[in-house]
Short mmCIF file of C-alpha atoms in Angstrom, two decimals:
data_model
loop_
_atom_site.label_atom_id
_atom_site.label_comp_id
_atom_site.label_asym_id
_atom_site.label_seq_id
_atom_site.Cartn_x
_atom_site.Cartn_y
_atom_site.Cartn_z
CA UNK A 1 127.47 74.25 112.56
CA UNK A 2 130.71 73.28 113.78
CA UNK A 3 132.90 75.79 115.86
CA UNK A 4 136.04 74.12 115.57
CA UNK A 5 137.41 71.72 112.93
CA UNK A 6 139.98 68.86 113.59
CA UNK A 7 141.90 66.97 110.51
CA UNK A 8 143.44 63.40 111.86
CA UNK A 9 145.67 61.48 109.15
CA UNK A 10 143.86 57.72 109.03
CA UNK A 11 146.47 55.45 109.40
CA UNK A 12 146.87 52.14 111.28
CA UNK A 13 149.47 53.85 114.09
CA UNK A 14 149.33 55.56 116.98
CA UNK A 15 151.47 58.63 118.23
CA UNK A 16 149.80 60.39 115.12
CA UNK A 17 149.52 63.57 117.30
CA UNK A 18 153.16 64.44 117.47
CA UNK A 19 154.81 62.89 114.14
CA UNK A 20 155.82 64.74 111.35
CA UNK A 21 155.17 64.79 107.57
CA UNK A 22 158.12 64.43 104.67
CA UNK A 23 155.68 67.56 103.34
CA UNK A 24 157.56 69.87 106.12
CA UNK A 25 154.02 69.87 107.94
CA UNK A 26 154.22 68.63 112.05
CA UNK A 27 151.99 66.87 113.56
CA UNK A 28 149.29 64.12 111.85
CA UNK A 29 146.30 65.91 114.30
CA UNK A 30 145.35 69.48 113.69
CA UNK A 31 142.61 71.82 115.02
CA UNK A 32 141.04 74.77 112.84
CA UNK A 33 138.61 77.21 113.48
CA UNK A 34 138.59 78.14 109.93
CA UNK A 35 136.94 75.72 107.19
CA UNK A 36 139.47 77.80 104.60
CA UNK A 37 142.32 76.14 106.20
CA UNK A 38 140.84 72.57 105.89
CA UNK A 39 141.43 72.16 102.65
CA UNK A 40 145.38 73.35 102.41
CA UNK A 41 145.92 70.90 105.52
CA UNK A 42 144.73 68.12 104.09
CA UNK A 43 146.91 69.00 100.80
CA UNK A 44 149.90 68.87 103.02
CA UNK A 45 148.72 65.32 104.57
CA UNK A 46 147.25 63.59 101.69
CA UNK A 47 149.88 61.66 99.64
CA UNK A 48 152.51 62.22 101.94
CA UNK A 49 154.49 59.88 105.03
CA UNK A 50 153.43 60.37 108.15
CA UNK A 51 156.19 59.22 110.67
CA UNK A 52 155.16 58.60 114.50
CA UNK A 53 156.92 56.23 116.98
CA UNK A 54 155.03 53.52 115.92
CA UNK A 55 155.71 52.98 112.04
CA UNK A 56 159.15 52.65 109.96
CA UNK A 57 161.36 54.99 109.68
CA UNK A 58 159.97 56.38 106.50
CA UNK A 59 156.63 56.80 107.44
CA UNK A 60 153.46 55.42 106.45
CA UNK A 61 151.72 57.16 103.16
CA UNK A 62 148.26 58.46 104.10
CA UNK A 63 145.40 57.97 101.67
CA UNK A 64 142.68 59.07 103.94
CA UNK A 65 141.72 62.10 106.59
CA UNK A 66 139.10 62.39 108.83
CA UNK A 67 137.31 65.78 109.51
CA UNK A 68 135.16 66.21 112.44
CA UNK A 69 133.82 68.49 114.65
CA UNK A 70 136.32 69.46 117.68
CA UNK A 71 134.30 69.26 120.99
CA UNK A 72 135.91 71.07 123.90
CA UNK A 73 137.27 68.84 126.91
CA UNK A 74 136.65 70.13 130.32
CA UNK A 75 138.10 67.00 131.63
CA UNK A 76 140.17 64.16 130.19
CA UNK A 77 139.77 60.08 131.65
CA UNK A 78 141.06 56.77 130.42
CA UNK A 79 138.86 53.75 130.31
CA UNK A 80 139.37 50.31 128.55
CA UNK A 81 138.02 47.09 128.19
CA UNK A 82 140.43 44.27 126.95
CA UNK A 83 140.63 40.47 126.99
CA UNK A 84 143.26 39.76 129.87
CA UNK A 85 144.52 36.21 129.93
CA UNK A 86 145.67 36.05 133.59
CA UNK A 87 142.28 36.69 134.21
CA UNK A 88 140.73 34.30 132.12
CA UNK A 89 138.28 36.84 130.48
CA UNK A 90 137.82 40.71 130.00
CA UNK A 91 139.04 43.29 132.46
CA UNK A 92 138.39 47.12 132.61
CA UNK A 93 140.93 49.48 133.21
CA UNK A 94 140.84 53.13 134.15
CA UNK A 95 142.01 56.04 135.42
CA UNK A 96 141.11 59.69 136.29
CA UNK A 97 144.46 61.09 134.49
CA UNK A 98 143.48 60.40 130.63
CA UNK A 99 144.47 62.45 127.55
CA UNK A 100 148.26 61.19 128.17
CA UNK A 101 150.43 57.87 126.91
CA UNK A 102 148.89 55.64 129.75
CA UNK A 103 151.92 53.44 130.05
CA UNK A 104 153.24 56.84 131.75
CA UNK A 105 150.85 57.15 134.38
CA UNK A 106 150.99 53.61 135.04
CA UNK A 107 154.67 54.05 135.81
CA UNK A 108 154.48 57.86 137.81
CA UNK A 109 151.28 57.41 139.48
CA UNK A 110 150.19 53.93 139.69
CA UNK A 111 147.47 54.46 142.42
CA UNK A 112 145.81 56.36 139.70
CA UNK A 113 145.08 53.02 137.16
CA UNK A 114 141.66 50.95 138.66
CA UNK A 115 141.36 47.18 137.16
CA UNK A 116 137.90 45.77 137.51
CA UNK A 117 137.59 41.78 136.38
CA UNK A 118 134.38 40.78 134.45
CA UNK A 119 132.85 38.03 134.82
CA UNK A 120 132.38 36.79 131.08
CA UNK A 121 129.04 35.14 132.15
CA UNK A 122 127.41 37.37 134.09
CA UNK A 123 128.64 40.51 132.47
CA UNK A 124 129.06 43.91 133.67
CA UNK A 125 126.95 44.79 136.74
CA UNK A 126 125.55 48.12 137.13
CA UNK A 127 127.62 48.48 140.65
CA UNK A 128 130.80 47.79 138.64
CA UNK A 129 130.38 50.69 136.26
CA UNK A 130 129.42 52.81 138.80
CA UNK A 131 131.93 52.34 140.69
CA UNK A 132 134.52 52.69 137.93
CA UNK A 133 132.79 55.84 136.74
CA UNK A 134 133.05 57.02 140.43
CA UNK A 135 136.63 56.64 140.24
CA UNK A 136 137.31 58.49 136.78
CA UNK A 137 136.03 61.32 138.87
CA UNK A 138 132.57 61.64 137.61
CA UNK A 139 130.51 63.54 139.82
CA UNK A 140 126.97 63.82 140.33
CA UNK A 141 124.48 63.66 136.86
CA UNK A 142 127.66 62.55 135.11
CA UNK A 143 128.30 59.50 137.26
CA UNK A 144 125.30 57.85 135.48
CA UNK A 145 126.06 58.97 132.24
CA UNK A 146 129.40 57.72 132.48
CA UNK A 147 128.53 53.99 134.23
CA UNK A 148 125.73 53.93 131.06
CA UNK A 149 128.79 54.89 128.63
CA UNK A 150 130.76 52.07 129.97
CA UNK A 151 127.93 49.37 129.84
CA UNK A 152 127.36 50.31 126.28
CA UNK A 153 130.99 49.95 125.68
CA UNK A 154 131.29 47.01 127.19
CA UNK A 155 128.22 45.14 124.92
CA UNK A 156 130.47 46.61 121.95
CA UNK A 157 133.36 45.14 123.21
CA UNK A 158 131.03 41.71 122.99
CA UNK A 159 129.05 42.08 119.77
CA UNK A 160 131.96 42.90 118.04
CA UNK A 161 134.65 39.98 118.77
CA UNK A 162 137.18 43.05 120.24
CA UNK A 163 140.01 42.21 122.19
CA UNK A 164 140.48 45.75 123.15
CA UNK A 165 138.52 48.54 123.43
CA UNK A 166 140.51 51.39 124.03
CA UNK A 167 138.80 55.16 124.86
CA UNK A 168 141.44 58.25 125.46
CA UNK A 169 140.06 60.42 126.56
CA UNK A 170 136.77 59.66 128.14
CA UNK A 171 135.49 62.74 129.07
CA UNK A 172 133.30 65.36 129.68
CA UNK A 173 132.85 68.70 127.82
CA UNK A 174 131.74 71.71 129.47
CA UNK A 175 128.12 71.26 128.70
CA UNK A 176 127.83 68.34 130.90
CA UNK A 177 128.22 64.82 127.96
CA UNK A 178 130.13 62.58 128.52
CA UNK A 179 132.05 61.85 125.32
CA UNK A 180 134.07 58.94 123.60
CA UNK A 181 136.75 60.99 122.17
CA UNK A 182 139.15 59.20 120.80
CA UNK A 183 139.12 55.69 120.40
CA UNK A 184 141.08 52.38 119.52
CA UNK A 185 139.78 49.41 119.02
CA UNK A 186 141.32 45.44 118.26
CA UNK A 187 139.49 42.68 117.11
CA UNK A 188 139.87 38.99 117.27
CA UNK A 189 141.27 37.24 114.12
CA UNK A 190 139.23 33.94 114.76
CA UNK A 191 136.20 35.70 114.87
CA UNK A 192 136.64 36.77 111.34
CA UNK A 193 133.59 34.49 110.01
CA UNK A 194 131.57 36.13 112.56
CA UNK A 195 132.81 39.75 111.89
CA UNK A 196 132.69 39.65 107.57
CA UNK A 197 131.64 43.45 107.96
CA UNK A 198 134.66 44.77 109.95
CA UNK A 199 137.12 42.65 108.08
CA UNK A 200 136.41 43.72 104.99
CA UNK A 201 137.10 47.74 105.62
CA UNK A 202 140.89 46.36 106.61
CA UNK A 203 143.30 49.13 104.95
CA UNK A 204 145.68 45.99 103.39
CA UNK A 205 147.91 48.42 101.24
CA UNK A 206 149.89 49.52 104.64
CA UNK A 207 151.14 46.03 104.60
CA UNK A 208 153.85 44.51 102.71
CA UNK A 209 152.55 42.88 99.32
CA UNK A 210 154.44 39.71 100.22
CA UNK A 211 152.48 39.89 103.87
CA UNK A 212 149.01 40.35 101.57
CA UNK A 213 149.86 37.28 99.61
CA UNK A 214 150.66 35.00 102.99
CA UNK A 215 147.34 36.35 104.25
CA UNK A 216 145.26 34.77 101.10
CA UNK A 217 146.93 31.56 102.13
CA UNK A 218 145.92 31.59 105.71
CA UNK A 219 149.75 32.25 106.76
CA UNK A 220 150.53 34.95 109.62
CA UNK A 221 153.67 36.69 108.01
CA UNK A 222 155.59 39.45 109.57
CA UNK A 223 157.98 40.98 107.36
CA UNK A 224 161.62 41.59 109.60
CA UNK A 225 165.05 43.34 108.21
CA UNK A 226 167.28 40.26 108.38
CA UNK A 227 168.08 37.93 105.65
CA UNK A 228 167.66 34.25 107.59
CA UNK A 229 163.73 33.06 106.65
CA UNK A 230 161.94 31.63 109.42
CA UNK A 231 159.67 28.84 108.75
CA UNK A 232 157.93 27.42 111.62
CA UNK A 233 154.72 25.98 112.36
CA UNK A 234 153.29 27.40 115.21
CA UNK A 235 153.43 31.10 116.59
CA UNK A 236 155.34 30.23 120.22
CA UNK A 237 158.11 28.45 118.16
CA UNK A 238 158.51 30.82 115.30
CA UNK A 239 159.19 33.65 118.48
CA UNK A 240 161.46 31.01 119.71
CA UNK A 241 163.19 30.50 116.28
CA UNK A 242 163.08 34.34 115.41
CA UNK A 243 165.16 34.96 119.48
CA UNK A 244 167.73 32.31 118.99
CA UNK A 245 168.76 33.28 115.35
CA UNK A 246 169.09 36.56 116.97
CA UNK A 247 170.65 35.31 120.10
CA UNK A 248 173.61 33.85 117.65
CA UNK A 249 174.67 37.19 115.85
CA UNK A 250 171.68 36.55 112.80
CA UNK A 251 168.74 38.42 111.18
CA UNK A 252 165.52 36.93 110.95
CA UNK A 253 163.75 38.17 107.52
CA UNK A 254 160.54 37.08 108.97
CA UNK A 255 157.80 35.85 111.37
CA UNK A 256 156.27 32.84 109.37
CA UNK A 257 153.48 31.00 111.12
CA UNK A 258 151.94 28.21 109.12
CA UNK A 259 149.86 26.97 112.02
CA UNK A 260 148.51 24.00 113.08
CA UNK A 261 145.99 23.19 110.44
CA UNK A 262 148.09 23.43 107.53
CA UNK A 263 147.87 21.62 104.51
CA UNK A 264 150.66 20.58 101.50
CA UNK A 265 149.14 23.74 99.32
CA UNK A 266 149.77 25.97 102.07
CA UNK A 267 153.31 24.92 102.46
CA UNK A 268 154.24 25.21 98.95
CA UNK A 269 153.05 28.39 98.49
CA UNK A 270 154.75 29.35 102.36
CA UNK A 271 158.07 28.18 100.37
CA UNK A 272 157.46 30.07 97.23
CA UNK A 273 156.97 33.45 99.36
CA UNK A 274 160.29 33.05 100.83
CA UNK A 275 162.15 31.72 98.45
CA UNK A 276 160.98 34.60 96.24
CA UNK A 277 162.17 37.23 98.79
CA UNK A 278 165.39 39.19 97.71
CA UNK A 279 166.40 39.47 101.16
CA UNK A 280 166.01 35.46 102.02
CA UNK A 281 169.95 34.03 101.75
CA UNK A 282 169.05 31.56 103.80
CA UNK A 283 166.11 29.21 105.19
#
């Protein structure tokens, strides 16, 4: 039986920790010792926005919460694995000071943030994760738990197409496991044939219908808050187009990529979608 409960609001943003509900309630991460209280937290999180730095200014509507047991922390890490393309394949990336907004620690205490290159056909080698494990501050029995935590995560990162694989914390409770916490993880759009599975539990009804209805076509939309349409074909260009509309005083209404592929159905129905857009007044 679980000692302690924790309630996290599912949706597709981070910062969920310290945002706020329009139902008065604060934060979209809660911890309970009490089942009672389980059920009137979720009442105050289900149907409601959840705002966080990361989604509009109204908040995102969540649908879905996640209960779990709360494990106790006796340390906090940082480890991730991501596709880096200065390096030409996947890097790891830790540090010993996890639990926080890494982009801080990168910027107070950069000493503190390892990088390890891996070689994407040879693969992790055991010295590599013992070494990283080593500096996450892993001591003794723990050290090998941890290296065999980050091969693991590392042939995850690999089976399942991720571009990121993102674990904060990474650490250890006072029993002596060494625990995944918290976790984020990207995947690779062109490896959607490969990954039908994880695809199809994509939450689409965060998105904007009009971004749903590019997506059937095959067209990367991003919806923007201007009123110029952007209709490009390519992703480097439609950045390009997007900065100098906005380098001459204009809005872009949106990110439109056909890409390179495209064919005359795709097109049309890229017109239709803008033309169709209230905000669009011109293209």
């Amino acid at each position: 039986e679980a000692k302690e409960i924790v309630l996290k609001a599912q949706i597709l943003a981070g910062g969920r920790g310290k945002g706020t509900f329009n139902s008065g309630l604060k934060g979209g991460v809660h911890l309970t010792k009490d089942p009672k209280i389980v059920e009137q937290l979720a009442k105050q999180m289900i149907g409601y926005n959840l705002s966080t730095k990361q989604t509009p200014k109204d908040g995102v509507t969540v649908k879905k919460v996640m209960v779990a047991e709360a494990l106790n922390i006796s340390r906090e890490t940082y480890f991730a694995i991501l596709m880096d393309r200065a390096c030409n394949g996947p890097v790891m990336v830790g540090s010993p000071k996890g639990g926080v907004d890494i982009e801080e620690v990168a910027v107070t205490s950069p000493e503190l943030i390892f990088k390890e290159e891996i070689d994407i056909f040879e693969g992790i080698k055991d010295h590599q994760a013992a070494q990283m494990a080593k500096n996450l501050g892993f001591k003794g029995p723990l050290q090998q738990q941890a290296a065999d935590q980050i091969k693991k995560l590392y042939n995850l990162f690999l089976k399942i197409d991720a571009t990121q694989v993102e674990v904060n914390p990474f650490g250890e409770t006072p029993e002596g496991q060494v625990v995944c916490f918290d976790a984020k993880i990207n995947f690779d759009d062109n490896a959607e044939f490969r990954q039908k599975e994880i695809f199809a539990m994509d939450e689409k009804s965060e998105n904007e219908p009009i971004e749903n209805e590019a997506a059937k076509y095959d067209l990367k939309y991003i919806g923007l808050d201007g009123n110029i349409a952007c209709f490009v074909n390519g992703a480097g260009l439609a950045m390009a187009t997007c900065d100098i509309i906005s380098l001459n005083g204009g809005k872009p209404a949106n990110f439109l990529d056909l890409g390179g592929g495209v064919k005359e159905a795709q097109v049309y129905q890229a017109f239709k979608l803008l033309t169709a857009d209230p905000k669009v007044k011109e293209l």
